[in-house]
Amino acid sequence: DQLANPKDEL
Amino acid sequence: MNIFRFAGDMTHLISVLVLLLKIYATKSCSGISLKTQELYALVFLARYLDLFTDFISVYNTVMKIVFIMSSLSIVWCMRMHPMVRRSYDKELDTFRHYFLIAGCLLGALLVHEKFTFQEIFWAFSLYLEAVAILPQLVLLQRSGNVDNLTGQYVFFLGAYRALYILNWIYRYFTEKHFGRWISCISGLVQTALYGDFFYYYFISWKNNAKLQLPA
C-alpha cells in the first residue's frame, strides 16, 4: 500500500 | 536527494541569507513585509514538528533548525530591534494575513493525507507557504521602487519552489510510491503567484533598470 508520506523534504 | 532538491534548498538558504544581510547591513527592513516573515515562521514551526521525533539526516535536521531560527530572528528583529523596527513600513504592510492563516487551517482540516495532528499541520504549512508571499508582493507594489537586496530576496524565495517542482517531477518518474499531491499542487500555486514578479524582475534585469512593479 502507499507509504505514508515520507517527510524527507524540507 | 537529487540535484533539483539540493539546488532548491540552497536557493532557499540564499534567500534567507540575503534577507539577513539586508537587515544587518543596512539596519533597515524597509520594503520587507513583517506579515510575510511571520507567516514563514509559522510555516516552519508547523512543518518541522517532527524535528525532535523523526531523524532523517544531519543535513535535514540542520537545515530545519536554520530555517526556524532565521525566520524567528527576523520577526524578532523587525518587532523588537530599536533601529530596524523604526524602518518598518507599518502603514504599507496592511495585508490581513490572519485570514490566510484561518483559510489554510480550514483547508488543512478538509484536505490532508491522514487525519493526524502532524499530517494536518504539515498540510497547513504547505498551504500557508503557498500564499505567504502575498503580503510581501502587495508591499512591493505599494512601495514603488524596490531595493536590490529585497528584489533578490523575493526572487530566490520564488526560485526555490520552482526548483522543488522539478524535484517532484524527477521523483515521480524515478520512485514508485511517489504521490505527494498536496506538496505539488501547493508548490505550483506558490510558484504561479510569483509569475508577474518574475516577469518584472526579468525585464528590470534585461534593461539593467530599477525593479518597478506596477501599482
CSV table of C-alpha atoms in Angstrom, one decimal:
chain,number,residue,atom,x,y,z
A,1,ASP,CA,0.0,0.0,0.0
A,2,GLN,CA,1.0,3.6,-0.4
A,3,LEU,CA,3.7,4.5,2.0
A,4,ALA,CA,2.8,7.2,4.5
A,5,ASN,CA,4.2,10.4,3.2
A,6,PRO,CA,7.9,10.3,3.5
A,7,LYS,CA,8.8,13.6,5.2
A,8,ASP,CA,12.3,13.6,3.8
A,9,GLU,CA,11.9,17.1,2.2
A,10,LEU,CA,12.3,20.4,3.9
B,1,MET,CA,18.3,13.7,-2.6
B,2,ASN,CA,18.5,14.9,-6.2
B,3,ILE,CA,20.2,17.9,-7.7
B,4,PHE,CA,16.9,19.8,-8.1
B,5,ARG,CA,16.0,19.5,-4.5
B,6,PHE,CA,19.5,20.3,-3.3
B,7,ALA,CA,19.6,23.4,-5.6
B,8,GLY,CA,16.2,24.3,-4.2
B,9,ASP,CA,17.3,24.1,-0.6
B,10,MET,CA,20.4,26.1,-1.4
B,11,THR,CA,18.4,28.8,-3.2
B,12,HIS,CA,16.0,28.9,-0.2
B,13,LEU,CA,19.0,29.3,2.1
B,14,ILE,CA,20.4,32.1,-0.1
B,15,SER,CA,17.1,33.9,0.1
B,16,VAL,CA,17.3,33.8,3.9
B,17,LEU,CA,20.9,34.9,3.9
B,18,VAL,CA,20.2,37.8,1.5
B,19,LEU,CA,17.4,39.0,3.8
B,20,LEU,CA,19.6,38.7,6.9
B,21,LEU,CA,22.3,40.6,5.0
B,22,LYS,CA,19.9,43.4,4.1
B,23,ILE,CA,18.6,43.8,7.7
B,24,TYR,CA,22.0,43.6,9.4
B,25,ALA,CA,24.0,45.5,6.8
B,26,THR,CA,21.5,48.4,6.3
B,27,LYS,CA,20.0,48.1,9.8
B,28,SER,CA,16.7,48.6,7.9
B,29,CYS,CA,13.8,46.4,7.0
B,30,SER,CA,12.1,49.0,4.6
B,31,GLY,CA,10.3,47.1,1.8
B,32,ILE,CA,10.1,43.9,3.9
B,33,SER,CA,6.7,42.7,4.9
B,34,LEU,CA,6.7,41.6,8.6
B,35,LYS,CA,3.5,39.7,7.9
B,36,THR,CA,5.2,37.5,5.3
B,37,GLN,CA,8.0,36.9,7.8
B,38,GLU,CA,5.5,35.9,10.5
B,39,LEU,CA,3.7,33.6,8.1
B,40,TYR,CA,7.0,31.9,7.1
B,41,ALA,CA,7.9,31.4,10.8
B,42,LEU,CA,4.5,29.7,11.2
B,43,VAL,CA,5.2,27.6,8.1
B,44,PHE,CA,8.4,26.3,9.5
B,45,LEU,CA,7.1,25.7,13.0
B,46,ALA,CA,4.1,23.8,11.7
B,47,ARG,CA,6.1,21.8,9.2
B,48,TYR,CA,9.0,20.8,11.4
B,49,LEU,CA,7.0,19.4,14.3
B,50,ASP,CA,8.9,16.2,13.7
B,51,LEU,CA,12.3,17.9,14.3
B,52,PHE,CA,12.9,16.0,17.5
B,53,THR,CA,10.9,12.9,16.8
B,54,ASP,CA,12.0,11.8,13.2
B,55,PHE,CA,15.7,11.9,12.4
B,56,ILE,CA,16.1,11.9,8.6
B,57,SER,CA,19.8,13.1,8.3
B,58,VAL,CA,22.1,15.6,9.7
B,59,TYR,CA,21.5,17.8,6.7
B,60,ASN,CA,17.8,17.7,7.2
B,61,THR,CA,18.0,18.5,10.9
B,62,VAL,CA,20.5,21.3,10.5
B,63,MET,CA,18.5,23.0,7.7
B,64,LYS,CA,15.3,22.8,9.7
B,65,ILE,CA,17.0,24.4,12.6
B,66,VAL,CA,18.5,27.1,10.4
B,67,PHE,CA,15.1,27.9,8.8
B,68,ILE,CA,13.3,28.0,12.1
B,69,MET,CA,15.9,30.1,13.9
B,70,SER,CA,16.4,32.6,11.0
B,71,SER,CA,12.7,33.2,10.5
B,72,LEU,CA,12.1,33.7,14.2
B,73,SER,CA,15.1,36.1,14.5
B,74,ILE,CA,13.9,38.1,11.5
B,75,VAL,CA,10.5,38.5,13.1
B,76,TRP,CA,12.1,39.4,16.4
B,77,CYS,CA,14.4,41.9,14.7
B,78,MET,CA,11.5,43.6,12.9
B,79,ARG,CA,9.4,43.8,16.0
B,80,MET,CA,12.0,44.5,18.8
B,81,HIS,CA,15.3,45.7,17.4
B,82,PRO,CA,15.3,49.5,18.1
B,83,MET,CA,16.8,50.6,14.8
B,84,VAL,CA,15.3,48.0,12.5
B,85,ARG,CA,11.7,48.4,13.7
B,86,ARG,CA,11.8,52.1,13.0
B,87,SER,CA,12.2,51.4,9.3
B,88,TYR,CA,9.3,49.0,9.1
B,89,ASP,CA,6.6,50.2,6.6
B,90,LYS,CA,3.8,49.7,9.1
B,91,GLU,CA,1.3,51.7,7.2
B,92,LEU,CA,2.0,49.9,3.9
B,93,ASP,CA,2.1,46.4,5.3
B,94,THR,CA,-1.6,46.1,5.9
B,95,PHE,CA,-2.4,42.7,4.3
B,96,ARG,CA,-4.9,40.9,6.6
B,97,HIS,CA,-2.8,37.8,6.9
B,98,TYR,CA,-4.9,36.3,9.7
B,99,PHE,CA,-7.4,35.4,7.0
B,100,LEU,CA,-4.7,33.5,5.2
B,101,ILE,CA,-3.9,31.6,8.4
B,102,ALA,CA,-7.6,30.8,9.1
B,103,GLY,CA,-8.2,29.8,5.5
B,104,CYS,CA,-5.2,27.5,5.4
B,105,LEU,CA,-6.1,25.9,8.7
B,106,LEU,CA,-9.6,25.2,7.4
B,107,GLY,CA,-8.1,23.8,4.2
B,108,ALA,CA,-5.8,21.5,6.1
B,109,LEU,CA,-8.7,20.2,8.2
B,110,LEU,CA,-10.6,19.4,5.0
B,111,VAL,CA,-7.8,18.2,2.7
B,112,HIS,CA,-4.9,16.2,4.2
B,113,GLU,CA,-3.1,12.9,3.9
B,114,LYS,CA,-4.3,11.4,7.2
B,115,PHE,CA,-6.3,12.9,10.0
B,116,THR,CA,-3.5,13.1,12.5
B,117,PHE,CA,-2.1,16.2,14.3
B,118,GLN,CA,1.2,16.1,12.4
B,119,GLU,CA,-0.3,15.5,8.9
B,120,ILE,CA,-2.9,18.3,9.4
B,121,PHE,CA,-0.1,20.7,10.5
B,122,TRP,CA,2.0,19.5,7.6
B,123,ALA,CA,-0.8,20.2,5.1
B,124,PHE,CA,-1.4,23.6,6.8
B,125,SER,CA,2.3,24.5,6.4
B,126,LEU,CA,2.2,23.8,2.7
B,127,TYR,CA,-1.0,25.7,2.0
B,128,LEU,CA,0.3,28.6,4.1
B,129,GLU,CA,3.6,28.7,2.4
B,130,ALA,CA,1.9,28.9,-1.0
B,131,VAL,CA,0.2,32.2,0.0
B,132,ALA,CA,2.8,33.5,2.5
B,133,ILE,CA,4.4,35.8,-0.1
B,134,LEU,CA,1.2,37.7,-0.8
B,135,PRO,CA,1.7,40.4,1.9
B,136,GLN,CA,5.3,40.9,0.6
B,137,LEU,CA,4.2,41.2,-3.1
B,138,VAL,CA,1.4,43.7,-2.1
B,139,LEU,CA,4.0,45.7,-0.1
B,140,LEU,CA,6.4,45.8,-3.1
B,141,GLN,CA,3.6,47.1,-5.4
B,142,ARG,CA,2.8,49.8,-2.8
B,143,SER,CA,6.3,50.9,-2.0
B,144,GLY,CA,7.1,51.5,-5.7
B,145,ASN,CA,10.9,51.3,-6.1
B,146,VAL,CA,12.4,48.0,-4.7
B,147,ASP,CA,15.9,48.0,-3.4
B,148,ASN,CA,18.2,45.3,-4.9
B,149,LEU,CA,18.5,43.1,-1.9
B,150,THR,CA,14.8,43.0,-1.4
B,151,GLY,CA,14.3,42.1,-5.0
B,152,GLN,CA,16.9,39.4,-4.8
B,153,TYR,CA,15.3,38.0,-1.7
B,154,VAL,CA,11.9,37.6,-3.3
B,155,PHE,CA,13.5,36.2,-6.5
B,156,PHE,CA,15.4,33.5,-4.7
B,157,LEU,CA,12.4,32.7,-2.5
B,158,GLY,CA,10.3,32.2,-5.6
B,159,ALA,CA,13.0,30.3,-7.5
B,160,TYR,CA,13.5,27.7,-4.7
B,161,ARG,CA,9.9,26.4,-5.0
B,162,ALA,CA,10.2,26.3,-8.8
B,163,LEU,CA,13.3,24.0,-8.3
B,164,TYR,CA,11.2,21.9,-6.0
B,165,ILE,CA,8.7,21.3,-8.7
B,166,LEU,CA,11.5,19.9,-10.9
B,167,ASN,CA,12.4,17.7,-7.9
B,168,TRP,CA,8.8,16.4,-7.6
B,169,ILE,CA,8.7,15.6,-11.4
B,170,TYR,CA,12.1,13.8,-11.1
B,171,ARG,CA,10.9,11.8,-8.1
B,172,TYR,CA,7.6,11.0,-9.8
B,173,PHE,CA,9.5,9.3,-12.6
B,174,THR,CA,12.2,7.7,-10.5
B,175,GLU,CA,10.3,6.4,-7.4
B,176,LYS,CA,7.3,4.0,-7.5
B,177,HIS,CA,5.5,5.2,-4.4
B,178,PHE,CA,5.8,8.9,-5.0
B,179,GLY,CA,2.5,10.7,-4.7
B,180,ARG,CA,2.7,14.0,-2.9
B,181,TRP,CA,-0.2,15.8,-4.5
B,182,ILE,CA,-0.6,18.3,-1.6
B,183,SER,CA,3.1,19.4,-1.9
B,184,CYS,CA,2.9,19.5,-5.7
B,185,ILE,CA,-0.3,21.5,-6.1
B,186,SER,CA,0.7,23.9,-3.3
B,187,GLY,CA,4.1,24.3,-4.9
B,188,LEU,CA,2.6,25.1,-8.3
B,189,VAL,CA,0.2,27.7,-6.8
B,190,GLN,CA,3.1,29.2,-4.8
B,191,THR,CA,5.3,29.5,-7.9
B,192,ALA,CA,2.5,30.8,-10.0
B,193,LEU,CA,1.9,33.7,-7.5
B,194,TYR,CA,5.5,34.8,-8.3
B,195,GLY,CA,4.7,34.9,-12.0
B,196,ASP,CA,4.3,38.6,-12.5
B,197,PHE,CA,7.2,39.4,-10.1
B,198,PHE,CA,9.5,37.1,-12.1
B,199,TYR,CA,8.3,38.9,-15.3
B,200,TYR,CA,9.1,42.4,-14.0
B,201,TYR,CA,12.3,41.1,-12.4
B,202,PHE,CA,13.5,39.7,-15.7
B,203,ILE,CA,12.5,43.0,-17.5
B,204,SER,CA,14.5,45.1,-15.0
B,205,TRP,CA,17.5,42.7,-15.3
B,206,LYS,CA,17.4,42.8,-19.1
B,207,ASN,CA,17.1,46.6,-19.2
B,208,ASN,CA,19.5,46.9,-16.3
B,209,ALA,CA,16.9,49.2,-14.8
B,210,LYS,CA,15.5,49.5,-11.3
B,211,LEU,CA,12.8,46.9,-10.5
B,212,GLN,CA,9.4,48.6,-10.7
B,213,LEU,CA,6.2,46.7,-10.0
B,214,PRO,CA,3.1,48.4,-11.5
B,215,ALA,CA,0.8,49.6,-8.7
